[in-house]
Amino acid sequence: VQLVESGGGLVQTGGSLRLSCAASGRTFSSYAMGWFRQAPGKEREFVAAISWSDGSTFYGDSAKGRFTISRDNAQSTVYLQMNSLKPEDTAVYYCAAGVSNEYVDRVYEYEYWGQGTQVTVSS
């Protein structure tokens, strides 16, 4: 199983980025995929998740109202649209897969992880 993130970069406060996570190696139709982030010196934080089966979405407090998670089943790709970015959103963003819907916000419940993509928001 491979998860490959892309779309990170440097953006100014108030700007937008769209992260992508392409999955390969198996199907995740019965599970959810999620995004987490980790800033230096901090724990990995839940951002958002989406169910492959019915498209249900879940958001962490930091993402509500600004970020949108979506999926493309045909491409086995999950997206994270991030708007109104703030300096405190600066972190490495990780894609993860292989979790049941009821555990989407739990880091240790995920079976697979991507390598991460850096997002830096300048003030």
mmCIF file of N, CA and C in Angstrom:
data_model
loop_
_atom_site.group_PDB
_atom_site.id
_atom_site.type_symbol
_atom_site.label_atom_id
_atom_site.label_comp_id
_atom_site.label_asym_id
_atom_site.label_seq_id
_atom_site.Cartn_x
_atom_site.Cartn_y
_atom_site.Cartn_z
ATOM 1 N N VAL A 1 0.843 -1.189 0.000
ATOM 2 C CA VAL A 1 0.000 0.000 0.000
ATOM 3 C C VAL A 1 0.882 1.245 0.000
ATOM 4 N N GLN A 2 0.518 2.189 -0.817
ATOM 5 C CA GLN A 2 1.282 3.434 -0.899
ATOM 6 C C GLN A 2 0.336 4.630 -0.913
ATOM 7 N N LEU A 3 0.670 5.602 -0.095
ATOM 8 C CA LEU A 3 -0.055 6.873 -0.062
ATOM 9 C C LEU A 3 0.944 7.959 -0.404
ATOM 10 N N VAL A 4 0.647 8.744 -1.416
ATOM 11 C CA VAL A 4 1.569 9.780 -1.866
ATOM 12 C C VAL A 4 0.873 11.123 -1.808
ATOM 13 N N GLU A 5 1.397 12.002 -0.936
ATOM 14 C CA GLU A 5 0.829 13.343 -0.809
ATOM 15 C C GLU A 5 1.533 14.304 -1.758
ATOM 16 N N SER A 6 0.805 15.331 -2.137
ATOM 17 C CA SER A 6 1.387 16.420 -2.926
ATOM 18 C C SER A 6 0.558 17.674 -2.689
ATOM 19 N N GLY A 7 1.119 18.811 -3.123
ATOM 20 C CA GLY A 7 0.371 20.061 -3.050
ATOM 21 C C GLY A 7 0.797 21.009 -1.951
ATOM 22 N N GLY A 8 1.725 20.583 -1.112
ATOM 23 C CA GLY A 8 2.202 21.485 -0.077
ATOM 24 C C GLY A 8 3.046 22.600 -0.663
ATOM 25 N N GLY A 9 3.376 23.567 0.195
ATOM 26 C CA GLY A 9 4.208 24.672 -0.271
ATOM 27 C C GLY A 9 4.130 25.842 0.669
ATOM 28 N N LEU A 10 4.605 26.976 0.163
ATOM 29 C CA LEU A 10 4.627 28.222 0.919
ATOM 30 C C LEU A 10 3.514 29.131 0.426
ATOM 31 N N VAL A 11 2.739 29.659 1.364
ATOM 32 C CA VAL A 11 1.633 30.542 0.998
ATOM 33 C C VAL A 11 1.526 31.644 2.040
ATOM 34 N N GLN A 12 0.997 32.775 1.654
ATOM 35 C CA GLN A 12 0.817 33.882 2.583
ATOM 36 C C GLN A 12 -0.469 33.701 3.396
ATOM 37 N N THR A 13 -0.516 34.364 4.511
ATOM 38 C CA THR A 13 -1.718 34.350 5.343
ATOM 39 C C THR A 13 -2.943 34.744 4.510
ATOM 40 N N GLY A 14 -4.003 33.972 4.663
ATOM 41 C CA GLY A 14 -5.223 34.219 3.902
ATOM 42 C C GLY A 14 -5.286 33.473 2.584
ATOM 43 N N GLY A 15 -4.187 32.863 2.207
ATOM 44 C CA GLY A 15 -4.144 32.142 0.936
ATOM 45 C C GLY A 15 -4.737 30.752 1.028
ATOM 46 N N SER A 16 -4.635 30.020 -0.081
ATOM 47 C CA SER A 16 -5.228 28.681 -0.172
ATOM 48 C C SER A 16 -4.227 27.692 -0.753
ATOM 49 N N LEU A 17 -4.413 26.446 -0.374
ATOM 50 C CA LEU A 17 -3.668 25.343 -0.952
ATOM 51 C C LEU A 17 -4.601 24.144 -1.061
ATOM 52 N N ARG A 18 -4.323 23.277 -2.024
ATOM 53 C CA ARG A 18 -5.048 22.018 -2.112
ATOM 54 C C ARG A 18 -4.065 20.866 -2.059
ATOM 55 N N LEU A 19 -4.207 20.042 -1.058
ATOM 56 C CA LEU A 19 -3.374 18.853 -0.911
ATOM 57 C C LEU A 19 -4.068 17.660 -1.560
ATOM 58 N N SER A 20 -3.258 16.789 -2.127
ATOM 59 C CA SER A 20 -3.766 15.563 -2.730
ATOM 60 C C SER A 20 -3.084 14.366 -2.095
ATOM 61 N N CYS A 21 -3.825 13.267 -2.019
ATOM 62 C CA CYS A 21 -3.265 12.014 -1.517
ATOM 63 C C CYS A 21 -3.733 10.901 -2.444
ATOM 64 N N ALA A 22 -2.801 10.342 -3.197
ATOM 65 C CA ALA A 22 -3.113 9.259 -4.125
ATOM 66 C C ALA A 22 -2.801 7.922 -3.463
ATOM 67 N N ALA A 23 -3.799 7.038 -3.440
ATOM 68 C CA ALA A 23 -3.654 5.732 -2.803
ATOM 69 C C ALA A 23 -3.500 4.648 -3.859
ATOM 70 N N SER A 24 -2.660 3.692 -3.581
ATOM 71 C CA SER A 24 -2.488 2.567 -4.493
ATOM 72 C C SER A 24 -2.138 1.321 -3.695
ATOM 73 N N GLY A 25 -2.359 0.187 -4.297
ATOM 74 C CA GLY A 25 -1.970 -1.079 -3.682
ATOM 75 C C GLY A 25 -3.125 -1.889 -3.106
ATOM 76 N N ARG A 26 -4.218 -1.233 -2.777
ATOM 77 C CA ARG A 26 -5.392 -1.952 -2.304
ATOM 78 C C ARG A 26 -6.574 -1.001 -2.328
ATOM 79 N N THR A 27 -7.762 -1.517 -2.146
ATOM 80 C CA THR A 27 -8.932 -0.663 -2.079
ATOM 81 C C THR A 27 -9.285 -0.374 -0.623
ATOM 82 N N PHE A 28 -9.839 0.788 -0.392
ATOM 83 C CA PHE A 28 -10.203 1.208 0.954
ATOM 84 C C PHE A 28 -11.704 1.462 1.048
ATOM 85 N N SER A 29 -12.474 0.720 0.267
ATOM 86 C CA SER A 29 -13.894 1.009 0.151
ATOM 87 C C SER A 29 -14.644 0.874 1.474
ATOM 88 N N SER A 30 -14.124 0.109 2.405
ATOM 89 C CA SER A 30 -14.826 -0.076 3.676
ATOM 90 C C SER A 30 -14.275 0.805 4.781
ATOM 91 N N TYR A 31 -13.362 1.680 4.458
ATOM 92 C CA TYR A 31 -12.690 2.449 5.484
ATOM 93 C C TYR A 31 -12.710 3.934 5.176
ATOM 94 N N ALA A 32 -12.101 4.676 6.055
ATOM 95 C CA ALA A 32 -11.963 6.117 5.872
ATOM 96 C C ALA A 32 -10.510 6.474 5.626
ATOM 97 N N MET A 33 -10.331 7.627 5.022
ATOM 98 C CA MET A 33 -8.992 8.202 4.869
ATOM 99 C C MET A 33 -8.980 9.560 5.526
ATOM 100 N N GLY A 34 -7.861 9.915 6.075
ATOM 101 C CA GLY A 34 -7.805 11.152 6.823
ATOM 102 C C GLY A 34 -6.555 11.963 6.569
ATOM 103 N N TRP A 35 -6.599 13.185 7.053
ATOM 104 C CA TRP A 35 -5.445 14.083 7.042
ATOM 105 C C TRP A 35 -5.121 14.458 8.480
ATOM 106 N N PHE A 36 -3.848 14.412 8.780
ATOM 107 C CA PHE A 36 -3.332 14.868 10.061
ATOM 108 C C PHE A 36 -2.230 15.882 9.789
ATOM 109 N N ARG A 37 -1.853 16.615 10.805
ATOM 110 C CA ARG A 37 -0.723 17.529 10.663
ATOM 111 C C ARG A 37 0.097 17.514 11.933
ATOM 112 N N GLN A 38 1.366 17.856 11.760
ATOM 113 C CA GLN A 38 2.264 17.889 12.903
ATOM 114 C C GLN A 38 3.226 19.049 12.770
ATOM 115 N N ALA A 39 3.153 19.958 13.718
ATOM 116 C CA ALA A 39 4.071 21.089 13.773
ATOM 117 C C ALA A 39 5.253 20.710 14.665
ATOM 118 N N PRO A 40 6.392 21.365 14.491
ATOM 119 C CA PRO A 40 7.571 21.053 15.305
ATOM 120 C C PRO A 40 7.279 21.126 16.798
ATOM 121 N N GLY A 41 7.628 20.088 17.526
ATOM 122 C CA GLY A 41 7.446 20.072 18.962
ATOM 123 C C GLY A 41 6.038 19.779 19.433
ATOM 124 N N LYS A 42 5.146 19.487 18.487
ATOM 125 C CA LYS A 42 3.752 19.225 18.854
ATOM 126 C C LYS A 42 3.333 17.820 18.436
ATOM 127 N N GLU A 43 2.251 17.351 19.029
ATOM 128 C CA GLU A 43 1.720 16.047 18.665
ATOM 129 C C GLU A 43 0.997 16.110 17.323
ATOM 130 N N ARG A 44 0.888 14.931 16.690
ATOM 131 C CA ARG A 44 0.154 14.867 15.441
ATOM 132 C C ARG A 44 -1.330 15.138 15.722
ATOM 133 N N GLU A 45 -1.913 16.000 14.900
ATOM 134 C CA GLU A 45 -3.254 16.517 15.141
ATOM 135 C C GLU A 45 -4.205 16.110 14.020
ATOM 136 N N PHE A 46 -5.391 15.659 14.366
ATOM 137 C CA PHE A 46 -6.398 15.310 13.380
ATOM 138 C C PHE A 46 -6.915 16.559 12.676
ATOM 139 N N VAL A 47 -6.984 16.505 11.347
ATOM 140 C CA VAL A 47 -7.490 17.624 10.561
ATOM 141 C C VAL A 47 -8.855 17.295 9.964
ATOM 142 N N ALA A 48 -8.911 16.222 9.188
ATOM 143 C CA ALA A 48 -10.165 15.865 8.515
ATOM 144 C C ALA A 48 -10.099 14.421 8.050
ATOM 145 N N ALA A 49 -11.277 13.842 7.799
ATOM 146 C CA ALA A 49 -11.344 12.478 7.275
ATOM 147 C C ALA A 49 -12.596 12.336 6.429
ATOM 148 N N ILE A 50 -12.574 11.321 5.562
ATOM 149 C CA ILE A 50 -13.710 11.058 4.698
ATOM 150 C C ILE A 50 -13.883 9.563 4.536
ATOM 151 N N SER A 51 -15.149 9.139 4.531
ATOM 152 C CA SER A 51 -15.450 7.724 4.340
ATOM 153 C C SER A 51 -15.488 7.414 2.856
ATOM 154 N N TRP A 52 -14.785 6.338 2.463
ATOM 155 C CA TRP A 52 -14.824 5.943 1.061
ATOM 156 C C TRP A 52 -16.205 5.443 0.661
ATOM 157 N N SER A 53 -16.911 4.812 1.589
ATOM 158 C CA SER A 53 -18.154 4.144 1.226
ATOM 159 C C SER A 53 -19.302 5.124 0.985
ATOM 160 N N ASP A 54 -19.475 6.093 1.871
ATOM 161 C CA ASP A 54 -20.636 6.976 1.714
ATOM 162 C C ASP A 54 -20.278 8.453 1.666
ATOM 163 N N GLY A 55 -18.995 8.766 1.709
ATOM 164 C CA GLY A 55 -18.572 10.157 1.588
ATOM 165 C C GLY A 55 -18.766 11.000 2.839
ATOM 166 N N SER A 56 -19.121 10.369 3.946
ATOM 167 C CA SER A 56 -19.249 11.138 5.185
ATOM 168 C C SER A 56 -17.935 11.837 5.506
ATOM 169 N N THR A 57 -18.032 13.074 5.983
ATOM 170 C CA THR A 57 -16.831 13.840 6.298
ATOM 171 C C THR A 57 -16.771 14.164 7.787
ATOM 172 N N PHE A 58 -15.563 14.317 8.254
ATOM 173 C CA PHE A 58 -15.298 14.587 9.664
ATOM 174 C C PHE A 58 -14.197 15.644 9.718
ATOM 175 N N TYR A 59 -14.322 16.575 10.636
ATOM 176 C CA TYR A 59 -13.343 17.655 10.731
ATOM 177 C C TYR A 59 -12.900 17.880 12.167
ATOM 178 N N GLY A 60 -11.630 18.185 12.304
ATOM 179 C CA GLY A 60 -11.117 18.644 13.577
ATOM 180 C C GLY A 60 -11.464 20.110 13.779
ATOM 181 N N ASP A 61 -11.371 20.568 15.005
ATOM 182 C CA ASP A 61 -11.774 21.947 15.307
ATOM 183 C C ASP A 61 -10.993 22.964 14.491
ATOM 184 N N SER A 62 -9.724 22.696 14.230
ATOM 185 C CA SER A 62 -8.895 23.652 13.503
ATOM 186 C C SER A 62 -9.284 23.772 12.039
ATOM 187 N N ALA A 63 -9.998 22.784 11.518
ATOM 188 C CA ALA A 63 -10.335 22.756 10.098
ATOM 189 C C ALA A 63 -11.748 23.231 9.793
ATOM 190 N N LYS A 64 -12.602 23.206 10.768
ATOM 191 C CA LYS A 64 -14.019 23.523 10.536
ATOM 192 C C LYS A 64 -14.198 24.931 9.978
ATOM 193 N N GLY A 65 -14.911 25.009 8.873
ATOM 194 C CA GLY A 65 -15.216 26.282 8.262
ATOM 195 C C GLY A 65 -14.169 26.796 7.289
ATOM 196 N N ARG A 66 -12.971 26.191 7.289
ATOM 197 C CA ARG A 66 -11.908 26.663 6.398
ATOM 198 C C ARG A 66 -11.407 25.579 5.450
ATOM 199 N N PHE A 67 -11.421 24.351 5.887
ATOM 200 C CA PHE A 67 -10.888 23.242 5.084
ATOM 201 C C PHE A 67 -12.037 22.364 4.595
ATOM 202 N N THR A 68 -11.852 21.767 3.426
ATOM 203 C CA THR A 68 -12.837 20.839 2.882
ATOM 204 C C THR A 68 -12.128 19.589 2.384
ATOM 205 N N ILE A 69 -12.585 18.438 2.839
ATOM 206 C CA ILE A 69 -12.027 17.177 2.363
ATOM 207 C C ILE A 69 -12.982 16.578 1.335
ATOM 208 N N SER A 70 -12.407 15.995 0.288
ATOM 209 C CA SER A 70 -13.221 15.372 -0.749
ATOM 210 C C SER A 70 -12.457 14.170 -1.306
ATOM 211 N N ARG A 71 -13.153 13.396 -2.143
ATOM 212 C CA ARG A 71 -12.496 12.206 -2.700
ATOM 213 C C ARG A 71 -12.895 12.022 -4.144
ATOM 214 N N ASP A 72 -12.034 11.352 -4.873
ATOM 215 C CA ASP A 72 -12.297 10.937 -6.244
ATOM 216 C C ASP A 72 -12.114 9.422 -6.255
ATOM 217 N N ASN A 73 -13.215 8.704 -6.214
ATOM 218 C CA ASN A 73 -13.132 7.246 -6.118
ATOM 219 C C ASN A 73 -12.399 6.633 -7.312
ATOM 220 N N ALA A 74 -12.672 7.156 -8.490
ATOM 221 C CA ALA A 74 -12.067 6.596 -9.691
ATOM 222 C C ALA A 74 -10.549 6.739 -9.678
ATOM 223 N N GLN A 75 -10.071 7.825 -9.098
ATOM 224 C CA GLN A 75 -8.633 8.068 -9.045
ATOM 225 C C GLN A 75 -8.003 7.617 -7.735
ATOM 226 N N SER A 76 -8.842 7.089 -6.821
ATOM 227 C CA SER A 76 -8.356 6.688 -5.494
ATOM 228 C C SER A 76 -7.542 7.811 -4.857
ATOM 229 N N THR A 77 -8.104 8.999 -4.930
ATOM 230 C CA THR A 77 -7.400 10.181 -4.445
ATOM 231 C C THR A 77 -8.292 10.963 -3.492
ATOM 232 N N VAL A 78 -7.707 11.430 -2.425
ATOM 233 C CA VAL A 78 -8.385 12.279 -1.452
ATOM 234 C C VAL A 78 -7.736 13.657 -1.498
ATOM 235 N N TYR A 79 -8.560 14.688 -1.373
ATOM 236 C CA TYR A 79 -8.084 16.060 -1.443
ATOM 237 C C TYR A 79 -8.395 16.788 -0.136
ATOM 238 N N LEU A 80 -7.570 17.765 0.157
ATOM 239 C CA LEU A 80 -7.836 18.662 1.273
ATOM 240 C C LEU A 80 -7.679 20.084 0.766
ATOM 241 N N GLN A 81 -8.799 20.755 0.582
ATOM 242 C CA GLN A 81 -8.790 22.159 0.169
ATOM 243 C C GLN A 81 -8.689 23.011 1.418
ATOM 244 N N MET A 82 -7.648 23.814 1.491
ATOM 245 C CA MET A 82 -7.411 24.650 2.655
ATOM 246 C C MET A 82 -7.506 26.111 2.278
ATOM 247 N N ASN A 83 -8.445 26.824 2.863
ATOM 248 C CA ASN A 83 -8.649 28.244 2.589
ATOM 249 C C ASN A 83 -8.393 29.065 3.851
ATOM 250 N N SER A 84 -8.230 30.354 3.658
ATOM 251 C CA SER A 84 -8.019 31.272 4.782
ATOM 252 C C SER A 84 -6.914 30.773 5.701
ATOM 253 N N LEU A 85 -5.804 30.413 5.110
ATOM 254 C CA LEU A 85 -4.720 29.835 5.885
ATOM 255 C C LEU A 85 -4.092 30.832 6.839
ATOM 256 N N LYS A 86 -3.658 30.320 7.977
ATOM 257 C CA LYS A 86 -3.053 31.140 9.039
ATOM 258 C C LYS A 86 -1.658 30.597 9.338
ATOM 259 N N PRO A 87 -0.790 31.405 9.919
ATOM 260 C CA PRO A 87 0.548 30.911 10.274
ATOM 261 C C PRO A 87 0.494 29.668 11.169
ATOM 262 N N GLU A 88 -0.504 29.564 12.002
ATOM 263 C CA GLU A 88 -0.611 28.400 12.889
ATOM 264 C C GLU A 88 -1.002 27.119 12.154
ATOM 265 N N ASP A 89 -1.312 27.229 10.869
ATOM 266 C CA ASP A 89 -1.560 26.036 10.057
ATOM 267 C C ASP A 89 -0.253 25.431 9.539
ATOM 268 N N THR A 90 0.844 26.114 9.762
ATOM 269 C CA THR A 90 2.138 25.615 9.317
ATOM 270 C C THR A 90 2.462 24.288 10.001
ATOM 271 N N ALA A 91 2.724 23.267 9.181
ATOM 272 C CA ALA A 91 2.979 21.927 9.702
ATOM 273 C C ALA A 91 3.305 21.004 8.539
ATOM 274 N N VAL A 92 3.726 19.795 8.877
ATOM 275 C CA VAL A 92 3.777 18.723 7.886
ATOM 276 C C VAL A 92 2.414 18.043 7.905
ATOM 277 N N TYR A 93 1.816 17.923 6.747
ATOM 278 C CA TYR A 93 0.495 17.318 6.625
ATOM 279 C C TYR A 93 0.655 15.887 6.107
ATOM 280 N N TYR A 94 -0.001 14.969 6.806
ATOM 281 C CA TYR A 94 0.092 13.553 6.483
ATOM 282 C C TYR A 94 -1.269 13.001 6.070
ATOM 283 N N CYS A 95 -1.243 12.164 5.058
ATOM 284 C CA CYS A 95 -2.411 11.406 4.652
ATOM 285 C C CYS A 95 -2.350 10.046 5.323
ATOM 286 N N ALA A 96 -3.505 9.529 5.721
ATOM 287 C CA ALA A 96 -3.553 8.228 6.378
ATOM 288 C C ALA A 96 -4.785 7.464 5.912
ATOM 289 N N ALA A 97 -4.716 6.143 5.996
ATOM 290 C CA ALA A 97 -5.820 5.314 5.514
ATOM 291 C C ALA A 97 -5.956 4.045 6.347
ATOM 292 N N GLY A 98 -7.125 3.415 6.201
ATOM 293 C CA GLY A 98 -7.322 2.117 6.825
ATOM 294 C C GLY A 98 -7.934 2.154 8.203
ATOM 295 N N VAL A 99 -8.900 3.039 8.418
ATOM 296 C CA VAL A 99 -9.518 3.170 9.722
ATOM 297 C C VAL A 99 -11.036 3.109 9.588
ATOM 298 N N SER A 100 -11.710 2.622 10.630
ATOM 299 C CA SER A 100 -13.166 2.643 10.633
ATOM 300 C C SER A 100 -13.672 4.055 10.936
ATOM 301 N N ASN A 101 -14.864 4.344 10.472
ATOM 302 C CA ASN A 101 -15.418 5.693 10.620
ATOM 303 C C ASN A 101 -15.421 6.175 12.077
ATOM 304 N N GLU A 102 -15.657 5.270 13.000
ATOM 305 C CA GLU A 102 -15.791 5.722 14.388
ATOM 306 C C GLU A 102 -14.458 6.095 15.027
ATOM 307 N N TYR A 103 -13.351 5.840 14.354
ATOM 308 C CA TYR A 103 -12.039 6.137 14.936
ATOM 309 C C TYR A 103 -11.225 7.118 14.097
ATOM 310 N N VAL A 104 -11.853 7.906 13.251
ATOM 311 C CA VAL A 104 -11.140 8.723 12.284
ATOM 312 C C VAL A 104 -10.205 9.749 12.914
ATOM 313 N N ASP A 105 -10.459 10.162 14.149
ATOM 314 C CA ASP A 105 -9.622 11.191 14.760
ATOM 315 C C ASP A 105 -8.503 10.598 15.610
ATOM 316 N N ARG A 106 -8.323 9.300 15.572
ATOM 317 C CA ARG A 106 -7.338 8.631 16.418
ATOM 318 C C ARG A 106 -6.120 8.230 15.603
ATOM 319 N N VAL A 107 -5.002 8.833 15.887
ATOM 320 C CA VAL A 107 -3.772 8.612 15.121
ATOM 321 C C VAL A 107 -3.417 7.134 15.064
ATOM 322 N N TYR A 108 -3.473 6.457 16.191
ATOM 323 C CA TYR A 108 -2.964 5.098 16.273
ATOM 324 C C TYR A 108 -3.909 4.049 15.686
ATOM 325 N N GLU A 109 -5.084 4.467 15.233
ATOM 326 C CA GLU A 109 -6.010 3.530 14.606
ATOM 327 C C GLU A 109 -5.759 3.371 13.110
ATOM 328 N N TYR A 110 -4.988 4.281 12.524
ATOM 329 C CA TYR A 110 -4.756 4.235 11.087
ATOM 330 C C TYR A 110 -3.684 3.205 10.749
ATOM 331 N N GLU A 111 -3.905 2.510 9.668
ATOM 332 C CA GLU A 111 -3.008 1.427 9.286
ATOM 333 C C GLU A 111 -1.891 1.887 8.345
ATOM 334 N N TYR A 112 -2.172 2.866 7.508
ATOM 335 C CA TYR A 112 -1.206 3.293 6.501
ATOM 336 C C TYR A 112 -1.013 4.805 6.544
ATOM 337 N N TRP A 113 0.225 5.226 6.259
ATOM 338 C CA TRP A 113 0.563 6.642 6.297
ATOM 339 C C TRP A 113 1.397 7.025 5.081
ATOM 340 N N GLY A 114 1.203 8.262 4.635
ATOM 341 C CA GLY A 114 2.063 8.818 3.605
ATOM 342 C C GLY A 114 3.306 9.435 4.221
ATOM 343 N N GLN A 115 4.149 9.986 3.368
ATOM 344 C CA GLN A 115 5.428 10.523 3.835
ATOM 345 C C GLN A 115 5.321 11.951 4.337
ATOM 346 N N GLY A 116 4.220 12.612 4.054
ATOM 347 C CA GLY A 116 4.000 13.971 4.529
ATOM 348 C C GLY A 116 4.380 15.021 3.506
ATOM 349 N N THR A 117 3.715 16.145 3.572
ATOM 350 C CA THR A 117 4.029 17.290 2.714
ATOM 351 C C THR A 117 4.007 18.554 3.568
ATOM 352 N N GLN A 118 5.008 19.391 3.364
ATOM 353 C CA GLN A 118 5.170 20.588 4.192
ATOM 354 C C GLN A 118 4.251 21.702 3.714
ATOM 355 N N VAL A 119 3.555 22.297 4.652
ATOM 356 C CA VAL A 119 2.758 23.496 4.404
ATOM 357 C C VAL A 119 3.304 24.601 5.301
ATOM 358 N N THR A 120 3.681 25.713 4.689
ATOM 359 C CA THR A 120 4.197 26.843 5.447
ATOM 360 C C THR A 120 3.378 28.075 5.102
ATOM 361 N N VAL A 121 2.837 28.713 6.129
ATOM 362 C CA VAL A 121 2.033 29.910 5.941
ATOM 363 C C VAL A 121 2.782 31.087 6.547
ATOM 364 N N SER A 122 3.134 32.042 5.711
ATOM 365 C CA SER A 122 3.901 33.198 6.172
ATOM 366 C C SER A 122 2.965 34.309 6.619
ATOM 367 N N SER A 123 3.433 35.054 7.605
ATOM 368 C CA SER A 123 2.598 36.142 8.143
ATOM 369 C C SER A 123 2.882 37.447 7.434
#
